[in-house]
Short mmCIF file of C-alpha atoms and ligand atoms in Angstrom, two decimals:
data_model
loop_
_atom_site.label_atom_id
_atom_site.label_comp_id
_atom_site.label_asym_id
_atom_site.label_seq_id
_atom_site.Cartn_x
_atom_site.Cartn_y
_atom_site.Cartn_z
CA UNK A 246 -47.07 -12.13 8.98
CA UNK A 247 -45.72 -16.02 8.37
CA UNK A 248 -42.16 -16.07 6.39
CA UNK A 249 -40.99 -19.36 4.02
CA UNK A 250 -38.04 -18.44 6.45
CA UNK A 251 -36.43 -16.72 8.76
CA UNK A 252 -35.92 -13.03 7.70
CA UNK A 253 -33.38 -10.89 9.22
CA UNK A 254 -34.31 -7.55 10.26
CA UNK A 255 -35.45 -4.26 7.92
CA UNK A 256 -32.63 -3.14 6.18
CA UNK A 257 -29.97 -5.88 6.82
CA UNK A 258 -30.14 -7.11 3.12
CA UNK A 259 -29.93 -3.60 1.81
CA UNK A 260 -26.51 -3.57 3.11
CA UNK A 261 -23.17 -4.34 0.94
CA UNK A 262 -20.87 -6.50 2.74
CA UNK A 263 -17.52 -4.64 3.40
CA UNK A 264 -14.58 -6.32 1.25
CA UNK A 265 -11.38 -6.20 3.05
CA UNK A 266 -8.45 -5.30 0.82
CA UNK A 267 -6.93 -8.49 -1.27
CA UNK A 268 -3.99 -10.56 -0.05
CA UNK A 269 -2.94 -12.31 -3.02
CA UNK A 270 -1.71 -11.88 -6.40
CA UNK A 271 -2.73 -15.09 -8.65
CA UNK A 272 0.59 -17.24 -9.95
CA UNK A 273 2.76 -14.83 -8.06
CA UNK A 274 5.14 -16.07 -4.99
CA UNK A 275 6.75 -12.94 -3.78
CA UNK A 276 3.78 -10.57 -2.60
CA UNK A 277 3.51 -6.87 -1.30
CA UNK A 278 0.38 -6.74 0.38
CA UNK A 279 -0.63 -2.88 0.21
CA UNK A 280 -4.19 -3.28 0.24
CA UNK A 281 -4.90 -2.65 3.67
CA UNK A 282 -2.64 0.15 5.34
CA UNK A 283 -0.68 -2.61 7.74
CA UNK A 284 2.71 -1.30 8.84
CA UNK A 285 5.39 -2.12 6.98
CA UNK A 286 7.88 -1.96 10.23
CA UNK A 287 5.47 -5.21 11.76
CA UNK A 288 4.72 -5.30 15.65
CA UNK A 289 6.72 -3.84 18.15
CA UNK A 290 8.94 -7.20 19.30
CA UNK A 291 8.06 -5.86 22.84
CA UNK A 292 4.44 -6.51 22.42
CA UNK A 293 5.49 -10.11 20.40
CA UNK A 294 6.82 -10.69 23.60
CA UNK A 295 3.98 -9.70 25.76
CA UNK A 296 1.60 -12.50 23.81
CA UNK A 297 3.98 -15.38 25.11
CA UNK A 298 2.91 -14.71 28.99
CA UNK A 299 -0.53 -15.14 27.86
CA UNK A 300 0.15 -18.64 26.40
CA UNK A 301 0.41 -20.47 29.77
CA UNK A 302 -2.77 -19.53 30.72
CA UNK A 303 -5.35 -20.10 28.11
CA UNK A 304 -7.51 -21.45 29.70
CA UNK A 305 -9.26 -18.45 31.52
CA UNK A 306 -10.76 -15.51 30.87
CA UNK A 307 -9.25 -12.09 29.93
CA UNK A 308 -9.83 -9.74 32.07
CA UNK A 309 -13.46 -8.14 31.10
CA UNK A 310 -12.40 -4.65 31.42
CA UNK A 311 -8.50 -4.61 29.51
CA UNK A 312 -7.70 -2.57 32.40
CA UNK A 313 -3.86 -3.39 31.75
CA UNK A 314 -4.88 -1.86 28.12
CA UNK A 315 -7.11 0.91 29.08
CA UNK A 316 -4.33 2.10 31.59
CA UNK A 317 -1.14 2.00 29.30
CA UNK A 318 -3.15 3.91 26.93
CA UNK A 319 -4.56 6.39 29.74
CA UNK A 320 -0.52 6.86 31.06
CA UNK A 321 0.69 7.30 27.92
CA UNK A 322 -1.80 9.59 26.55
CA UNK A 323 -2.19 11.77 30.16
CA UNK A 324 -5.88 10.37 29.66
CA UNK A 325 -8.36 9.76 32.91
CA UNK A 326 -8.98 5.90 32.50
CA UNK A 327 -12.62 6.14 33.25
CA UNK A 328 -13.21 7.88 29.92
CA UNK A 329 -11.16 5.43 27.80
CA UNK A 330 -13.07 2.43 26.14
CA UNK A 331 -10.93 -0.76 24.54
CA UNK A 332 -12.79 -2.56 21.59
CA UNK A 333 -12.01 -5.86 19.56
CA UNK A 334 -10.97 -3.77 16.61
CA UNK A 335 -12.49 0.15 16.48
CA UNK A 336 -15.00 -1.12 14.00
CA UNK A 337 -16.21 -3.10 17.26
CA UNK A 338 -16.62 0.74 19.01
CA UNK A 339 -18.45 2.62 15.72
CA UNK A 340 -20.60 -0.54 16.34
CA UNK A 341 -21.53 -0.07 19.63
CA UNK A 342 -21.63 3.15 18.92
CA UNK A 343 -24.24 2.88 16.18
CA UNK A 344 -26.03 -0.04 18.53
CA UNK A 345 -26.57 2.76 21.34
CA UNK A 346 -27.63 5.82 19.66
CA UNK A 347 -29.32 4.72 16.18
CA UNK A 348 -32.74 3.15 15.61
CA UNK A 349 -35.18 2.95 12.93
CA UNK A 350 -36.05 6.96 11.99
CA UNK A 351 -33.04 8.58 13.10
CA UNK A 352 -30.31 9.42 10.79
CA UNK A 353 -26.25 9.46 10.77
CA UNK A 354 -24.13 11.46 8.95
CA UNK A 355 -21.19 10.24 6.67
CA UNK A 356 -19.30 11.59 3.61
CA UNK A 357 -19.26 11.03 0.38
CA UNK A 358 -16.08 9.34 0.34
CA UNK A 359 -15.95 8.60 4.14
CA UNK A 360 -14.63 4.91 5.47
CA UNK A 361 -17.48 2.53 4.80
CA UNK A 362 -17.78 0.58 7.72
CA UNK A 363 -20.12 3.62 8.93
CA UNK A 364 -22.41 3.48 7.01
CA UNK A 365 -23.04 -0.77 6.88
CA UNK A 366 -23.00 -0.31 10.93
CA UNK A 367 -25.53 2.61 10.72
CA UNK A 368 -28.03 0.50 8.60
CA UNK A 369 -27.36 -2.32 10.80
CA UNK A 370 -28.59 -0.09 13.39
CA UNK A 371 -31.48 -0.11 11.68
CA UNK A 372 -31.46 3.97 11.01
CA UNK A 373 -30.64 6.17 7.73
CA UNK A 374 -27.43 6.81 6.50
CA UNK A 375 -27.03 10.77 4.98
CA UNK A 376 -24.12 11.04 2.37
CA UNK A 377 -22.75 14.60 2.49
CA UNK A 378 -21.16 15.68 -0.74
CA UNK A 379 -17.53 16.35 0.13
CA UNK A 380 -14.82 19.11 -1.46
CA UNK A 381 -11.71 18.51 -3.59
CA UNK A 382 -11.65 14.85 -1.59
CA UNK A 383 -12.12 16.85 1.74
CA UNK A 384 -14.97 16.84 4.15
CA UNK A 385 -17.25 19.72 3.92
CA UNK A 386 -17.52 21.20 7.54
CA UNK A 387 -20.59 23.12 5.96
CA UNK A 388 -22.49 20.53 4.10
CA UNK A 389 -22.00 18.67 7.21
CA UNK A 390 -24.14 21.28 9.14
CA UNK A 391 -26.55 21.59 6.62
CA UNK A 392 -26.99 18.37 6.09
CA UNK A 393 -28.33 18.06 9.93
CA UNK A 394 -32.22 17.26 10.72
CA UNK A 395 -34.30 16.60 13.97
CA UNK A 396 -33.48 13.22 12.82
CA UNK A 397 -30.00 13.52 13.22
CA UNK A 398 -28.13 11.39 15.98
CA UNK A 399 -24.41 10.94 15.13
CA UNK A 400 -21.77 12.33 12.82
CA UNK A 401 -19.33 10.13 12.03
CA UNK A 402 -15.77 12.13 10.36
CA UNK A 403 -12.49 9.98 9.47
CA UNK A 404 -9.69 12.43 10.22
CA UNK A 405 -7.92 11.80 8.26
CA UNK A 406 -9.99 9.66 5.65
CA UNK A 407 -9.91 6.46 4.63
CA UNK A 408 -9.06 6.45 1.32
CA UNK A 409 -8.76 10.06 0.57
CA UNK A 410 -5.92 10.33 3.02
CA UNK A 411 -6.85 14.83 3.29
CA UNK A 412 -7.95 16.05 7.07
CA UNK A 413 -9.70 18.42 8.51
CA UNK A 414 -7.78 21.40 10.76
CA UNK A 415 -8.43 21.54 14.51
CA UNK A 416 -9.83 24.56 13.81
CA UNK A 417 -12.60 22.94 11.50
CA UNK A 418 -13.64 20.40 13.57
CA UNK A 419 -14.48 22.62 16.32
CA UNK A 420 -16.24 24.66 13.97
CA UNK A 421 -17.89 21.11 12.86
CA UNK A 422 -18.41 20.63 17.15
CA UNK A 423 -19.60 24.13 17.52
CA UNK A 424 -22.64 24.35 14.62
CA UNK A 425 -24.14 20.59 15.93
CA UNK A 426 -27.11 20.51 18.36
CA UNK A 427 -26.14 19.48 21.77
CA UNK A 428 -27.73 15.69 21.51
CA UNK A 429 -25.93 15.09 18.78
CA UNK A 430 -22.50 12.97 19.10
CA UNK A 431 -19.62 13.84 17.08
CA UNK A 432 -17.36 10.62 16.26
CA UNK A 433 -13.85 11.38 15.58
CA UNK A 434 -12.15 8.41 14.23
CA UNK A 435 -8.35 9.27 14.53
CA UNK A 436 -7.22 5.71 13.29
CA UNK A 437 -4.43 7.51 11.59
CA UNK A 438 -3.51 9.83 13.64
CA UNK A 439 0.23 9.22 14.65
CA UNK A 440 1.28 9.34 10.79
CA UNK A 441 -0.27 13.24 10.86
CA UNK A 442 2.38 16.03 10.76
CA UNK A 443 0.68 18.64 10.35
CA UNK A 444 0.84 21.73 12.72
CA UNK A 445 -2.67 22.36 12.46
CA UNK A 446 -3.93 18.72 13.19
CA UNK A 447 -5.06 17.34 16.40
CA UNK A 448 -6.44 14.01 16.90
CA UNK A 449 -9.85 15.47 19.05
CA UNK A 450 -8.33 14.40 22.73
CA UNK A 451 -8.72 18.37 23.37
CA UNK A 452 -12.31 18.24 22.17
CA UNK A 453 -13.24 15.55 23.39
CA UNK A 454 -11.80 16.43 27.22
CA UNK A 455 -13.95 19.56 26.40
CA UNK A 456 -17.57 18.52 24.96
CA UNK A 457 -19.99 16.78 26.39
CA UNK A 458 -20.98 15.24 22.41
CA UNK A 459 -17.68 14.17 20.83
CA UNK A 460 -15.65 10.51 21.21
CA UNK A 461 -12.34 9.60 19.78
CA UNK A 462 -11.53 5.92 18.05
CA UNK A 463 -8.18 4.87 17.61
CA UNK A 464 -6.85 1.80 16.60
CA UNK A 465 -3.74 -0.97 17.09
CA UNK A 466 -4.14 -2.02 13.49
CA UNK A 467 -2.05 0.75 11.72
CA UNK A 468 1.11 2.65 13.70
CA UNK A 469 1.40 -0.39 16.31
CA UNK A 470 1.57 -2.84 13.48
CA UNK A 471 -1.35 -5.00 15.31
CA UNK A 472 -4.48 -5.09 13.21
CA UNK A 473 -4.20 -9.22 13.47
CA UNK A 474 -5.02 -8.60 16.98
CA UNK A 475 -8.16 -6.21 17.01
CA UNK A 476 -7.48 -3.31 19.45
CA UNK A 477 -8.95 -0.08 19.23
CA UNK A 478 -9.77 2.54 21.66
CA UNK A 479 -12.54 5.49 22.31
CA UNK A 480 -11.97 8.20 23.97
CA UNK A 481 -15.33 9.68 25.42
CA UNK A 482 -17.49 11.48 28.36
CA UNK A 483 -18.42 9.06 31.25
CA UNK A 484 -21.73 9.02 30.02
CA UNK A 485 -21.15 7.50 26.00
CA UNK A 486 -18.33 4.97 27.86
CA UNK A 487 -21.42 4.03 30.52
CA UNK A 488 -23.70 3.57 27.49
CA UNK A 489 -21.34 1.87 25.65
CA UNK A 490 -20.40 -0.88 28.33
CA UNK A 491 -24.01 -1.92 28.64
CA UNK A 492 -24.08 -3.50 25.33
CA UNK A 493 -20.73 -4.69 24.93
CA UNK A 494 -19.32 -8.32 24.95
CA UNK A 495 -18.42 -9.04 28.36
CA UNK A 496 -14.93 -10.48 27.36
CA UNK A 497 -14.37 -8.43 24.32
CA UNK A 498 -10.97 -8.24 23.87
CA UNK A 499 -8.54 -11.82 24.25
CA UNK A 500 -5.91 -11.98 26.88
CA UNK A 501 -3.17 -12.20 23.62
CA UNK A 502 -4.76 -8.02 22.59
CA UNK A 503 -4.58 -7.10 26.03
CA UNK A 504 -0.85 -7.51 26.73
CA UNK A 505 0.24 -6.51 23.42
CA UNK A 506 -1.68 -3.46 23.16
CA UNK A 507 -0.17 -2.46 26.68
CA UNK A 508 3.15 -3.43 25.12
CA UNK A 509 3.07 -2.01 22.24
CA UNK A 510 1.44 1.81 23.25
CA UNK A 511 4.97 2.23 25.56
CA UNK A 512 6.53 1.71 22.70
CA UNK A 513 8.06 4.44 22.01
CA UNK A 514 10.55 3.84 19.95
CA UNK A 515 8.46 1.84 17.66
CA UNK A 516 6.21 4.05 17.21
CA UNK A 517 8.55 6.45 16.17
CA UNK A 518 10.59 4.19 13.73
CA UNK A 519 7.07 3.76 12.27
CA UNK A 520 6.19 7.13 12.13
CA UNK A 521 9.63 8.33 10.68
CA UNK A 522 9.64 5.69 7.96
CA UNK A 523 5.92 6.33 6.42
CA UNK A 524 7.34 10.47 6.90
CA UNK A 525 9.77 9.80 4.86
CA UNK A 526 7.89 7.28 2.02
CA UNK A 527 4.84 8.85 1.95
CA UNK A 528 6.66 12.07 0.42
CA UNK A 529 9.01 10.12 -2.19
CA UNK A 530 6.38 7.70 -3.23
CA UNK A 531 4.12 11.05 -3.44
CA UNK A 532 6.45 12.58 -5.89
CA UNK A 533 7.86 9.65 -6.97
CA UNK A 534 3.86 9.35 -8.82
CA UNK A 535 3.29 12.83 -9.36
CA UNK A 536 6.37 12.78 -11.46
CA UNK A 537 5.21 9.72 -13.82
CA UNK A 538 1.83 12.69 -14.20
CA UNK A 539 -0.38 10.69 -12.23
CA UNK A 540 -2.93 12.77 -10.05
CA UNK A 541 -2.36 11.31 -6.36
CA UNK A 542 -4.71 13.53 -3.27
CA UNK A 543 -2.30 15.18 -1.14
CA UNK A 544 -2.25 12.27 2.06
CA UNK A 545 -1.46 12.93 5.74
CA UNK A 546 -2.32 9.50 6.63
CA UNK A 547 0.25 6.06 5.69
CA UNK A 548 -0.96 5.20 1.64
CA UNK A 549 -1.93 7.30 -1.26
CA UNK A 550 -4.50 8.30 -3.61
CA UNK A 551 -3.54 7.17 -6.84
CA UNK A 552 -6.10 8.84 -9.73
CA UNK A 553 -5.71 6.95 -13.08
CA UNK A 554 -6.68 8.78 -16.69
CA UNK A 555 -9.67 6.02 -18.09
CA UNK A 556 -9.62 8.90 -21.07
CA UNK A 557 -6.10 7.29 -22.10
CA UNK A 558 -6.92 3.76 -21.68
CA UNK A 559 -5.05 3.39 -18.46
CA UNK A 560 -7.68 2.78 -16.36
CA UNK A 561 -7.13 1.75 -12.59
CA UNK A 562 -8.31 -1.60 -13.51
CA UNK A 563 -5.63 -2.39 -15.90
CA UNK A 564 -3.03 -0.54 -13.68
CA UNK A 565 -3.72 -3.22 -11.27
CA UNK A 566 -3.60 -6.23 -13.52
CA UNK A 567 -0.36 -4.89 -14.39
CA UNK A 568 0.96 -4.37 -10.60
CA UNK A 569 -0.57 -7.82 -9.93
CA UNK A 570 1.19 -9.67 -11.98
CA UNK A 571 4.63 -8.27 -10.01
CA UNK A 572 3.05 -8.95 -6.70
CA UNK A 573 1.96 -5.69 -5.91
CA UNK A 574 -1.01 -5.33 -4.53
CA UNK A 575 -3.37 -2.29 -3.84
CA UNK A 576 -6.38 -1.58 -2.97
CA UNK A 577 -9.90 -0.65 -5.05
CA UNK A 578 -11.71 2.06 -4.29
CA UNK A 579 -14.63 2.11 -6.21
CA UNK A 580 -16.72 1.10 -3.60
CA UNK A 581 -15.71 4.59 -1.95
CA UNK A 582 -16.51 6.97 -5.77
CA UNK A 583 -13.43 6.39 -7.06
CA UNK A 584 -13.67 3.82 -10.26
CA UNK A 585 -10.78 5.48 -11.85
CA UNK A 586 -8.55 5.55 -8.39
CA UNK A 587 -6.04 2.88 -6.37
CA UNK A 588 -5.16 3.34 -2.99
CA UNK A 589 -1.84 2.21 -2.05
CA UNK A 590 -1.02 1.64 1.52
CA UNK A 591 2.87 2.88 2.07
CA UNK A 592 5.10 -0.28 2.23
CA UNK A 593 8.52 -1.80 2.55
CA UNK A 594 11.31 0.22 0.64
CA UNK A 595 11.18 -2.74 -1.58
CA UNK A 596 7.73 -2.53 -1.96
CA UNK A 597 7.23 1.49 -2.98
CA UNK A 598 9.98 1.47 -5.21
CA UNK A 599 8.70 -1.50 -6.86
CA UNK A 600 5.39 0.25 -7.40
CA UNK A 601 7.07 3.06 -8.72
CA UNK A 602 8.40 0.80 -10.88
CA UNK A 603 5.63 -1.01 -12.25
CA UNK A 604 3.91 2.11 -12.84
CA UNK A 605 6.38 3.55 -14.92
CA UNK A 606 6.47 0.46 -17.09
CA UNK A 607 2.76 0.61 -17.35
CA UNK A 608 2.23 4.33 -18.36
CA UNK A 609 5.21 3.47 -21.04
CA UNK A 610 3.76 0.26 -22.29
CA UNK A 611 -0.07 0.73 -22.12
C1 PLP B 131 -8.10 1.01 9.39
C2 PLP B 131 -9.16 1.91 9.90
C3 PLP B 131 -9.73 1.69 11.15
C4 PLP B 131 -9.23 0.59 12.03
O1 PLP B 131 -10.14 -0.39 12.25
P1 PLP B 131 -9.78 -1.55 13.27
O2 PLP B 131 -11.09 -2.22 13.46
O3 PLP B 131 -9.27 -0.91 14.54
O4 PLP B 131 -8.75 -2.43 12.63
C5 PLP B 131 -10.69 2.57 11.59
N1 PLP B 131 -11.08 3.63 10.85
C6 PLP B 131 -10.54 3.88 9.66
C7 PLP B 131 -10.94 5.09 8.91
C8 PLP B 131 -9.57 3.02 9.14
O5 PLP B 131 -9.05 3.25 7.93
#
């Protein structure tokens, strides 16, 4: 068949671009970006520091396999370095992931309000995304199962999700891990995993080290404070990381995300700064909004739910003109099947207690 032009592949128009979350408020100087859950507490200065070693030497290439990376994160984590994975970004690794195991006629499972990068890289793989219905904001271990067909060849679960913010127990994901065939692979993305303090949560390392189906992702761009740098991590069995390396980019991460990253995962302290400061704003700014009587889903991860009454007129879209115009700015969410809903990413003390703010002034004046 002859074409006017070239046409990309099957499918690749029926995707929707992903939108990242806004950075600007129009006419307004002073701006809280919470659109995009960055850290608040910036980039450990240890791994600011790293980047300037890297500056002398620009002019060759990183090393192919971030084995300074892979092995900070191995030592830190008690990992074995053969089954770790660095990536320019995770979205890079649920790429490759997609690349490697999805073709036209197979299927991958997401959810119904699941982190939409899966689904655009699942398409791009040329094979059929399945929406599972989810409960109360939660993924349905259940619907998951019974959503599964000969067709099926991964399952991709946030945990927690991006935008919902709920999780799923240890115990459920190895129930998830327990009711999927064998060849299918199980894709844990933990990118907010740190922020969890929950008793019953576990990021998957356990089921991971014990399955011969399930990876991990994790990412630099949230607790570490590095998403300008695109670093993420899997965690997998040799023979998903073997797959995996076949089709990456030889040199895909730069020598600046390699030192950093290395820097920034020892870290300690950091870390923990980070992790005690969203602890501490994610429950004020939690009941700071559930006293003004807006709905927000219970969050384990760094930002909030915020549910919006379009009954009353104060609709999510005119709660964010009104933040806008005092430089706050959140994220929409209706791209996820939540029109009446703003996520906002935990900020600054400045920045949540200006929201709080602003939201009070709009629920009194609208
Ligand atoms: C932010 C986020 C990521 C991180 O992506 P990077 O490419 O590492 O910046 C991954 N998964 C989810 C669910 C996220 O919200």
């Amino acid at each position: 068949m002859t074409s006017a032009k070239p046409l990309p592949k099957k499918g690749v128009m029926d995707i929707a671009a992903y939108v990242p979350g806004r950075k600007s408020a129009p006419g307004v100087d002073r701006v809280h970006k919470l659109s995009s859950n960055e850290s608040p507490l910036g980039a450990s200065p240890e791994a600011i520091q790293a980047i300037s070693g890297v500056l002398d030497h620009l002019e060759t290439y990183p090393d192919g396999n971030a084995n300074a990376l892979c092995e900070a994160i191995a030592e830190v984590h008690g990992l074995n370095r053969a089954n770790i994975l660095c990536g320019n970004g995770s979205d890079e690794l649920l790429t490759l992931l997609c690349q490697a195991y999805l073709g036209p006629g197979d299927e991958g499972i997401v959810t119904e309000h699941g982190f939409l990068i899966y689904k655009i890289q699942i398409m791009a793989a040329g094979a059929t995304p399945v929406t599972v219905r989810e409960t109360d904001c939660r993924a349905d271990v259940d619907a998951i199962l019974a959503a599964v067909t000969e067709r099926t060849k991964i399952v991709f679960l946030a945990n927690p999700n991006n935008p919902t913010g709920t999780y799923l127990s240890m115990e459920e994901v190895r129930r998830l891990r327990a009711g999927l065939p064998a060849g299918v692979l199980l894709v844990l993305d933990a990118a907010y995993a740190e922020y969890v303090r929950r008793n019953d949560y576990e990021s998957g390392i356990e089921l991971v080290s014990a399955s011969d189906n399930v990876v991990m992702t994790r990412t630099f761009s949230k607790i570490h404070g590095l998403a300008g740098l695109r670093i993420g991590w899997l965690y997998g069995p040799h023979h998903v990381i073997d797959a995996l390396h076949r089709i990456r980019g030889p040199f895909n991460l730069n020598a600046a995300a390699i030192a950093a990253g290395a820097a920034a995962v020892r870290d300690r302290g950091h870390i923990d700064r980070s992790v005690e400061h969203n602890s501490v704003w994610l429950r004020r700014v939690t009941e700071g909004l559930q006293e003004l009587g807006l709905r927000v889903t219970p969050s384990a991860a760094n930002f909030v739910l915020i549910h919006f009454d379009p009954d009353g007129g104060r609709t999510a879209a005119k709660a964010d003109e009104f933040l806008l115009r005092r430089g706050f700015v959140l994220r929409h969410v209706s791209a996820y099947g939540f029109p009446d809903a703003l996520r906002m990413s935990i900020g600054s003390k400045e920045a949540n207690e200006g929201v709080l703010a602003a939201l009070k002034d709009f629920l009194e004046t609208s």
